[in-house]
Structures are given as structure tokens and as C-alpha cells.
PDB file of C-alpha atoms in Angstrom:
ATOM      1  CA  MET L   1       0.116  -0.043   0.029  1.00  0.00           C
ATOM      2  CA  ASP L   2       1.214   3.565  -0.769  1.00  0.00           C
ATOM      3  CA  LYS L   3       0.877   6.436   1.834  1.00  0.00           C
ATOM      4  CA  GLN L   4      -2.478   7.512   0.500  1.00  0.00           C
ATOM      5  CA  THR L   5      -3.993   4.062   0.584  1.00  0.00           C
ATOM      6  CA  ILE L   6      -2.657   3.510   4.228  1.00  0.00           C
ATOM      7  CA  LYS L   7      -4.207   6.929   5.156  1.00  0.00           C
ATOM      8  CA  ASN L   8      -7.598   5.891   3.652  1.00  0.00           C
ATOM      9  CA  LYS L   9      -7.452   2.526   5.331  1.00  0.00           C
ATOM     10  CA  LEU L  10      -6.642   3.996   8.660  1.00  0.00           C
ATOM     11  CA  TYR L  11      -9.619   6.195   8.531  1.00  0.00           C
ATOM     12  CA  GLU L  12     -11.722   3.592   6.999  1.00  0.00           C
ATOM     13  CA  SER L  13     -10.983   0.821   9.707  1.00  0.00           C
ATOM     14  CA  HIS L  14     -11.149   3.256  12.700  1.00  0.00           C
ATOM     15  CA  ASN L  15     -14.369   4.979  11.496  1.00  0.00           C
ATOM     16  CA  SER L  16     -16.008   1.574  10.927  1.00  0.00           C
ATOM     17  CA  PHE L  17     -15.144   0.652  14.591  1.00  0.00           C
ATOM     18  CA  ILE L  18     -16.497   3.668  16.053  1.00  0.00           C
ATOM     19  CA  SER L  19     -19.730   3.431  13.901  1.00  0.00           C
ATOM     20  CA  TYR L  20     -20.149  -0.011  15.255  1.00  0.00           C
ATOM     21  CA  LEU L  21     -19.703   1.145  18.830  1.00  0.00           C
ATOM     22  CA  GLU L  22     -22.221   3.843  18.297  1.00  0.00           C
ATOM     23  CA  SER L  23     -24.667   1.379  17.236  1.00  0.00           C
ATOM     24  CA  LEU L  24     -24.466  -0.525  20.614  1.00  0.00           C
ATOM     25  CA  SER L  25     -26.863  -0.012  23.395  1.00  0.00           C
ATOM     26  CA  GLU L  26     -25.445   1.033  26.788  1.00  0.00           C
ATOM     27  CA  ASP L  27     -26.069  -2.482  28.035  1.00  0.00           C
ATOM     28  CA  GLU L  28     -24.183  -3.935  24.973  1.00  0.00           C
ATOM     29  CA  PHE L  29     -21.378  -1.373  25.421  1.00  0.00           C
ATOM     30  CA  LEU L  30     -20.809  -2.477  28.986  1.00  0.00           C
ATOM     31  CA  SER L  31     -21.547  -6.154  28.509  1.00  0.00           C
ATOM     32  CA  ARG L  32     -18.799  -8.595  29.537  1.00  0.00           C
ATOM     33  CA  LYS L  33     -19.188 -12.305  28.753  1.00  0.00           C
ATOM     34  CA  ASN L  34     -16.652 -14.990  29.530  1.00  0.00           C
ATOM     35  CA  ASP L  35     -14.089 -12.741  31.112  1.00  0.00           C
ATOM     36  CA  LYS L  36     -13.620 -10.983  27.800  1.00  0.00           C
ATOM     37  CA  TRP L  37     -13.211  -7.215  27.336  1.00  0.00           C
ATOM     38  CA  THR L  38     -16.243  -5.035  27.046  1.00  0.00           C
ATOM     39  CA  ALA L  39     -16.715  -2.966  23.913  1.00  0.00           C
ATOM     40  CA  GLY L  40     -15.546   0.066  25.894  1.00  0.00           C
ATOM     41  CA  GLN L  41     -12.379  -1.908  27.006  1.00  0.00           C
ATOM     42  CA  GLN L  42     -11.839  -2.851  23.343  1.00  0.00           C
ATOM     43  CA  LEU L  43     -12.113   0.865  22.503  1.00  0.00           C
ATOM     44  CA  GLU L  44      -9.670   1.989  25.188  1.00  0.00           C
ATOM     45  CA  HIS L  45      -7.185  -0.665  24.016  1.00  0.00           C
ATOM     46  CA  ILE L  46      -7.157   0.586  20.540  1.00  0.00           C
ATOM     47  CA  PHE L  47      -6.769   4.173  21.706  1.00  0.00           C
ATOM     48  CA  LEU L  48      -3.877   3.177  23.733  1.00  0.00           C
ATOM     49  CA  GLY L  49      -2.256   1.387  20.693  1.00  0.00           C
ATOM     50  CA  VAL L  50      -2.751   4.412  18.250  1.00  0.00           C
ATOM     51  CA  LYS L  51      -1.597   7.059  20.604  1.00  0.00           C
ATOM     52  CA  PRO L  52       2.046   6.103  20.937  1.00  0.00           C
ATOM     53  CA  VAL L  53       2.425   5.361  17.114  1.00  0.00           C
ATOM     54  CA  SER L  54       1.161   9.086  16.566  1.00  0.00           C
ATOM     55  CA  GLN L  55       3.433  10.306  19.422  1.00  0.00           C
ATOM     56  CA  ILE L  56       6.625   8.443  18.136  1.00  0.00           C
ATOM     57  CA  LEU L  57       6.039   9.774  14.502  1.00  0.00           C
ATOM     58  CA  SER L  58       6.286  13.307  16.030  1.00  0.00           C
ATOM     59  CA  PHE L  59       9.970  12.679  16.427  1.00  0.00           C
ATOM     60  CA  PRO L  60      12.268  13.768  13.729  1.00  0.00           C
ATOM     61  CA  ASN L  61      13.688  10.980  11.573  1.00  0.00           C
ATOM     62  CA  PHE L  62      17.169  11.268  13.046  1.00  0.00           C
ATOM     63  CA  ILE L  63      15.796  10.511  16.483  1.00  0.00           C
ATOM     64  CA  LEU L  64      13.916   7.456  15.105  1.00  0.00           C
ATOM     65  CA  LYS L  65      17.249   6.223  13.602  1.00  0.00           C
ATOM     66  CA  LEU L  66      19.216   7.080  16.825  1.00  0.00           C
ATOM     67  CA  ILE L  67      16.901   5.291  19.213  1.00  0.00           C
ATOM     68  CA  TRP L  68      15.582   2.299  17.055  1.00  0.00           C
ATOM     69  CA  GLY L  69      17.844   2.284  14.223  1.00  0.00           C
ATOM     70  CA  GLN L  70      17.063   1.592  10.397  1.00  0.00           C
ATOM     71  CA  ALA L  71      15.510  -1.389   8.707  1.00  0.00           C
ATOM     72  CA  ASN L  72      17.972  -3.984   7.148  1.00  0.00           C
ATOM     73  CA  ARG L  73      15.284  -5.635   5.282  1.00  0.00           C
ATOM     74  CA  LYS L  74      12.186  -4.808   3.132  1.00  0.00           C
ATOM     75  CA  SER L  75       8.798  -4.185   4.645  1.00  0.00           C
ATOM     76  CA  LYS L  76       6.591  -7.088   4.902  1.00  0.00           C
ATOM     77  CA  SER L  77       3.269  -6.998   2.942  1.00  0.00           C
ATOM     78  CA  TYR L  78       0.005  -6.262   4.697  1.00  0.00           C
ATOM     79  CA  GLU L  79      -0.909  -9.866   4.492  1.00  0.00           C
ATOM     80  CA  ASP L  80       2.377 -11.126   5.823  1.00  0.00           C
ATOM     81  CA  LEU L  81       2.257  -8.750   8.792  1.00  0.00           C
ATOM     82  CA  VAL L  82      -1.427 -10.002   9.548  1.00  0.00           C
ATOM     83  CA  LYS L  83      -0.195 -13.604   9.307  1.00  0.00           C
ATOM     84  CA  LYS L  84       2.689 -12.854  11.724  1.00  0.00           C
ATOM     85  CA  TYR L  85       0.431 -11.142  14.250  1.00  0.00           C
ATOM     86  CA  LEU L  86      -2.172 -14.008  14.147  1.00  0.00           C
ATOM     87  CA  LEU L  87       0.637 -16.401  14.710  1.00  0.00           C
ATOM     88  CA  LYS L  88       1.795 -14.512  17.659  1.00  0.00           C
ATOM     89  CA  LEU L  89      -1.932 -14.577  19.124  1.00  0.00           C
ATOM     90  CA  GLU L  90      -2.201 -18.358  18.384  1.00  0.00           C
ATOM     91  CA  ASN L  91       1.080 -18.882  20.340  1.00  0.00           C
ATOM     92  CA  GLY L  92      -0.330 -17.109  23.459  1.00  0.00           C
ATOM     93  CA  GLY L  93       0.536 -13.354  22.686  1.00  0.00           C
ATOM     94  CA  ARG L  94      -1.522 -10.956  24.561  1.00  0.00           C
ATOM     95  CA  ALA L  95      -1.723  -7.157  25.527  1.00  0.00           C
ATOM     96  CA  ILE L  96       0.616  -6.443  28.229  1.00  0.00           C
ATOM     97  CA  GLY L  97       1.226  -3.438  30.716  1.00  0.00           C
ATOM     98  CA  ARG L  98      -0.073  -0.040  29.582  1.00  0.00           C
ATOM     99  CA  PHE L  99      -2.118  -1.683  26.835  1.00  0.00           C
ATOM    100  CA  ILE L 100      -4.462  -3.377  29.035  1.00  0.00           C
ATOM    101  CA  PRO L 101      -7.564  -1.419  29.394  1.00  0.00           C
ATOM    102  CA  LYS L 102      -9.306  -0.476  32.610  1.00  0.00           C
ATOM    103  CA  ALA L 103     -13.136  -0.337  33.161  1.00  0.00           C
ATOM    104  CA  VAL L 104     -14.751   1.899  30.708  1.00  0.00           C
ATOM    105  CA  SER L 105     -17.970   3.643  31.552  1.00  0.00           C
ATOM    106  CA  ILE L 106     -20.376   5.175  29.129  1.00  0.00           C
ATOM    107  CA  GLU L 107     -19.247   8.636  29.623  1.00  0.00           C
ATOM    108  CA  LYS L 108     -15.557   7.551  29.307  1.00  0.00           C
ATOM    109  CA  GLY L 109     -16.476   5.684  26.134  1.00  0.00           C
ATOM    110  CA  LEU L 110     -17.733   8.910  24.664  1.00  0.00           C
ATOM    111  CA  ARG L 111     -14.732  10.844  25.368  1.00  0.00           C
ATOM    112  CA  LEU L 112     -12.591   7.889  23.986  1.00  0.00           C
ATOM    113  CA  LYS L 113     -14.313   7.845  20.719  1.00  0.00           C
ATOM    114  CA  GLY L 114     -13.582  11.585  20.260  1.00  0.00           C
ATOM    115  CA  ASP L 115      -9.971  11.013  21.407  1.00  0.00           C
ATOM    116  CA  LEU L 116      -9.511   8.085  18.991  1.00  0.00           C
ATOM    117  CA  LYS L 117     -10.796  10.128  16.093  1.00  0.00           C
ATOM    118  CA  ASN L 118      -8.379  12.946  17.050  1.00  0.00           C
ATOM    119  CA  GLU L 119      -5.423  10.546  17.348  1.00  0.00           C
ATOM    120  CA  VAL L 120      -6.251   9.008  13.888  1.00  0.00           C
ATOM    121  CA  ASP L 121      -6.322  12.477  12.476  1.00  0.00           C
ATOM    122  CA  LYS L 122      -2.924  13.367  14.112  1.00  0.00           C
ATOM    123  CA  LEU L 123      -1.426  10.183  12.914  1.00  0.00           C
ATOM    124  CA  ALA L 124      -2.734  10.833   9.355  1.00  0.00           C
ATOM    125  CA  GLY L 125      -1.166  14.155   9.417  1.00  0.00           C
ATOM    126  CA  LYS L 126       2.226  12.706  10.581  1.00  0.00           C
ATOM    127  CA  LEU L 127       1.984  10.359   7.730  1.00  0.00           C
ATOM    128  CA  ASP L 128       1.677  13.162   5.270  1.00  0.00           C
ATOM    129  CA  LYS L 129       5.055  14.417   6.476  1.00  0.00           C
ATOM    130  CA  LEU L 130       6.782  11.167   5.758  1.00  0.00           C
ATOM    131  CA  THR L 131       8.136   9.910   2.404  1.00  0.00           C
ATOM    132  CA  GLU L 132       7.348   6.516   0.943  1.00  0.00           C
ATOM    133  CA  ASP L 133      11.153   5.722   1.553  1.00  0.00           C
ATOM    134  CA  ASP L 134      10.725   6.756   5.200  1.00  0.00           C
ATOM    135  CA  LEU L 135       8.050   4.270   5.748  1.00  0.00           C
ATOM    136  CA  ASP L 136      10.363   1.383   4.868  1.00  0.00           C
ATOM    137  CA  LYS L 137      13.614   2.881   6.308  1.00  0.00           C
ATOM    138  CA  TYR L 138      12.903   3.456   9.937  1.00  0.00           C
ATOM    139  CA  ILE L 139      11.919   0.895  12.497  1.00  0.00           C
ATOM    140  CA  LEU L 140       9.711   1.174  15.586  1.00  0.00           C
ATOM    141  CA  PRO L 141       9.375  -1.149  18.530  1.00  0.00           C
ATOM    142  CA  HIS L 142       6.174  -3.196  18.901  1.00  0.00           C
ATOM    143  CA  PRO L 143       5.537  -5.007  22.332  1.00  0.00           C
ATOM    144  CA  LEU L 144       4.374  -8.222  20.589  1.00  0.00           C
ATOM    145  CA  LEU L 145       5.856  -8.174  17.085  1.00  0.00           C
ATOM    146  CA  GLY L 146       9.193  -6.775  17.819  1.00  0.00           C
ATOM    147  CA  LYS L 147      10.854  -4.202  15.448  1.00  0.00           C
ATOM    148  CA  LEU L 148       8.564  -3.059  12.603  1.00  0.00           C
ATOM    149  CA  THR L 149       9.132  -0.626   9.821  1.00  0.00           C
ATOM    150  CA  ILE L 150       6.827   2.495   9.999  1.00  0.00           C
ATOM    151  CA  ARG L 151       4.922   0.937   7.019  1.00  0.00           C
ATOM    152  CA  GLU L 152       4.484  -2.447   8.962  1.00  0.00           C
ATOM    153  CA  MET L 153       3.333  -0.378  12.033  1.00  0.00           C
ATOM    154  CA  LEU L 154       0.744   1.355   9.942  1.00  0.00           C
ATOM    155  CA  TYR L 155      -0.351  -1.876   8.526  1.00  0.00           C
ATOM    156  CA  PHE L 156      -0.769  -3.407  12.112  1.00  0.00           C
ATOM    157  CA  THR L 157      -2.683  -0.332  13.250  1.00  0.00           C
ATOM    158  CA  ILE L 158      -5.225  -0.819  10.362  1.00  0.00           C
ATOM    159  CA  TYR L 159      -5.511  -4.530  10.969  1.00  0.00           C
ATOM    160  CA  HIS L 160      -5.596  -4.185  14.770  1.00  0.00           C
ATOM    161  CA  VAL L 161      -8.769  -2.093  14.950  1.00  0.00           C
ATOM    162  CA  ARG L 162     -10.464  -4.439  12.476  1.00  0.00           C
ATOM    163  CA  HIS L 163      -9.443  -7.421  14.514  1.00  0.00           C
ATOM    164  CA  HIS L 164     -10.889  -5.867  17.748  1.00  0.00           C
ATOM    165  CA  GLU L 165     -13.990  -4.766  15.961  1.00  0.00           C
ATOM    166  CA  GLU L 166     -14.613  -8.433  15.080  1.00  0.00           C
ATOM    167  CA  LEU L 167     -13.714  -9.595  18.711  1.00  0.00           C
ATOM    168  CA  THR L 168     -16.246  -7.101  20.047  1.00  0.00           C
ATOM    169  CA  LYS L 169     -19.096  -8.470  17.687  1.00  0.00           C
ATOM    170  CA  ARG L 170     -18.158 -12.015  18.622  1.00  0.00           C
ATOM    171  CA  ASN L 171     -18.207 -11.322  22.287  1.00  0.00           C
ATOM    172  CA  LEU L 172     -21.641  -9.682  21.972  1.00  0.00           C
ATOM    173  CA  LYS L 173     -23.300 -12.863  20.345  1.00  0.00           C
TER     174      LYS L 173
END
């Protein structure tokens, strides 16, 4: 995917998730079955994942290079990145530390939807300032997947929200 496609998919996937959450009743939004996360917790988890990506992409490229280095391989395709993520999940990979959501009330959920929209806007704005080469040149840390190129991190961000939308739907059945 090129930058514009990535940007479009970021908006499309996050808007889809937010629209789905807005279609839920208060009871559905707060419902917790089989010790799974509520829809609100899924929302907070997605926000907690998008925010640091946006923040890190605020750094100048030389800082990214200094802290995490440069890629020594080509970026994986979207499909290959998704396969890697799903394999990690199959092998027991789970959210850790600051990415584990707390309880989310209806009021907090309303704030989080707005915060997530703003963070996706910021991320899209940061993407505009990067070149296609930058996306494949600089690497970022991912707590489950290890070192990812910026392009791969954006692929993950697109897939991650879709994955959690599906989990939310499945948990409410």
C-alpha cells in the first residue's frame, strides 16, 4: 500500500469501529461475557495502541534512527504482517502493561471515541510528512511483534482495529 492508501485505510477501519460502537446500546457497550473485554475496553485498547504510534511519529527521523535504528530488510506486505500477528496470538501473545484497558463507563467511552478520532487525524497528518522511503527505512518497537518498519506499524494499526471490532462483535453474540 502506498501512503495515501494507508491513510484511507486508517480512517476507514477506525471509523468503522467507532460507527459499530455507536450502534450499541448502553447494555451492549458495558456487557462482559466469559471474562472478555467489554466494547468500551476494546475501544480503550485501540486508543492506547494508536496514541504512541502518533506520538513516536512526531520525532524527527534522525531521532527514530538514533533510538531504534534503520531497517535492514524490506517491509513485509500487509498480508504477511497480519499472518505474523495472528501467529503470535495463536502462540499465546496478549496485550501487556499499559495496553491493558481499565473499566470504561459510558461517559468515558464517549470521550474515548472523540479522542480516538483525534489521534487518527494526528497520525494521518504525521503520515503526510513522511516519504514513501521513510516508511520502509525507519523501525519502531512493537511489544508483541518486535521491530517493525513504519509501514508495517501502520499496517498493524489498520488490522488491529479491524481485529478488535470483530472480537467485540463475537463477544456480544
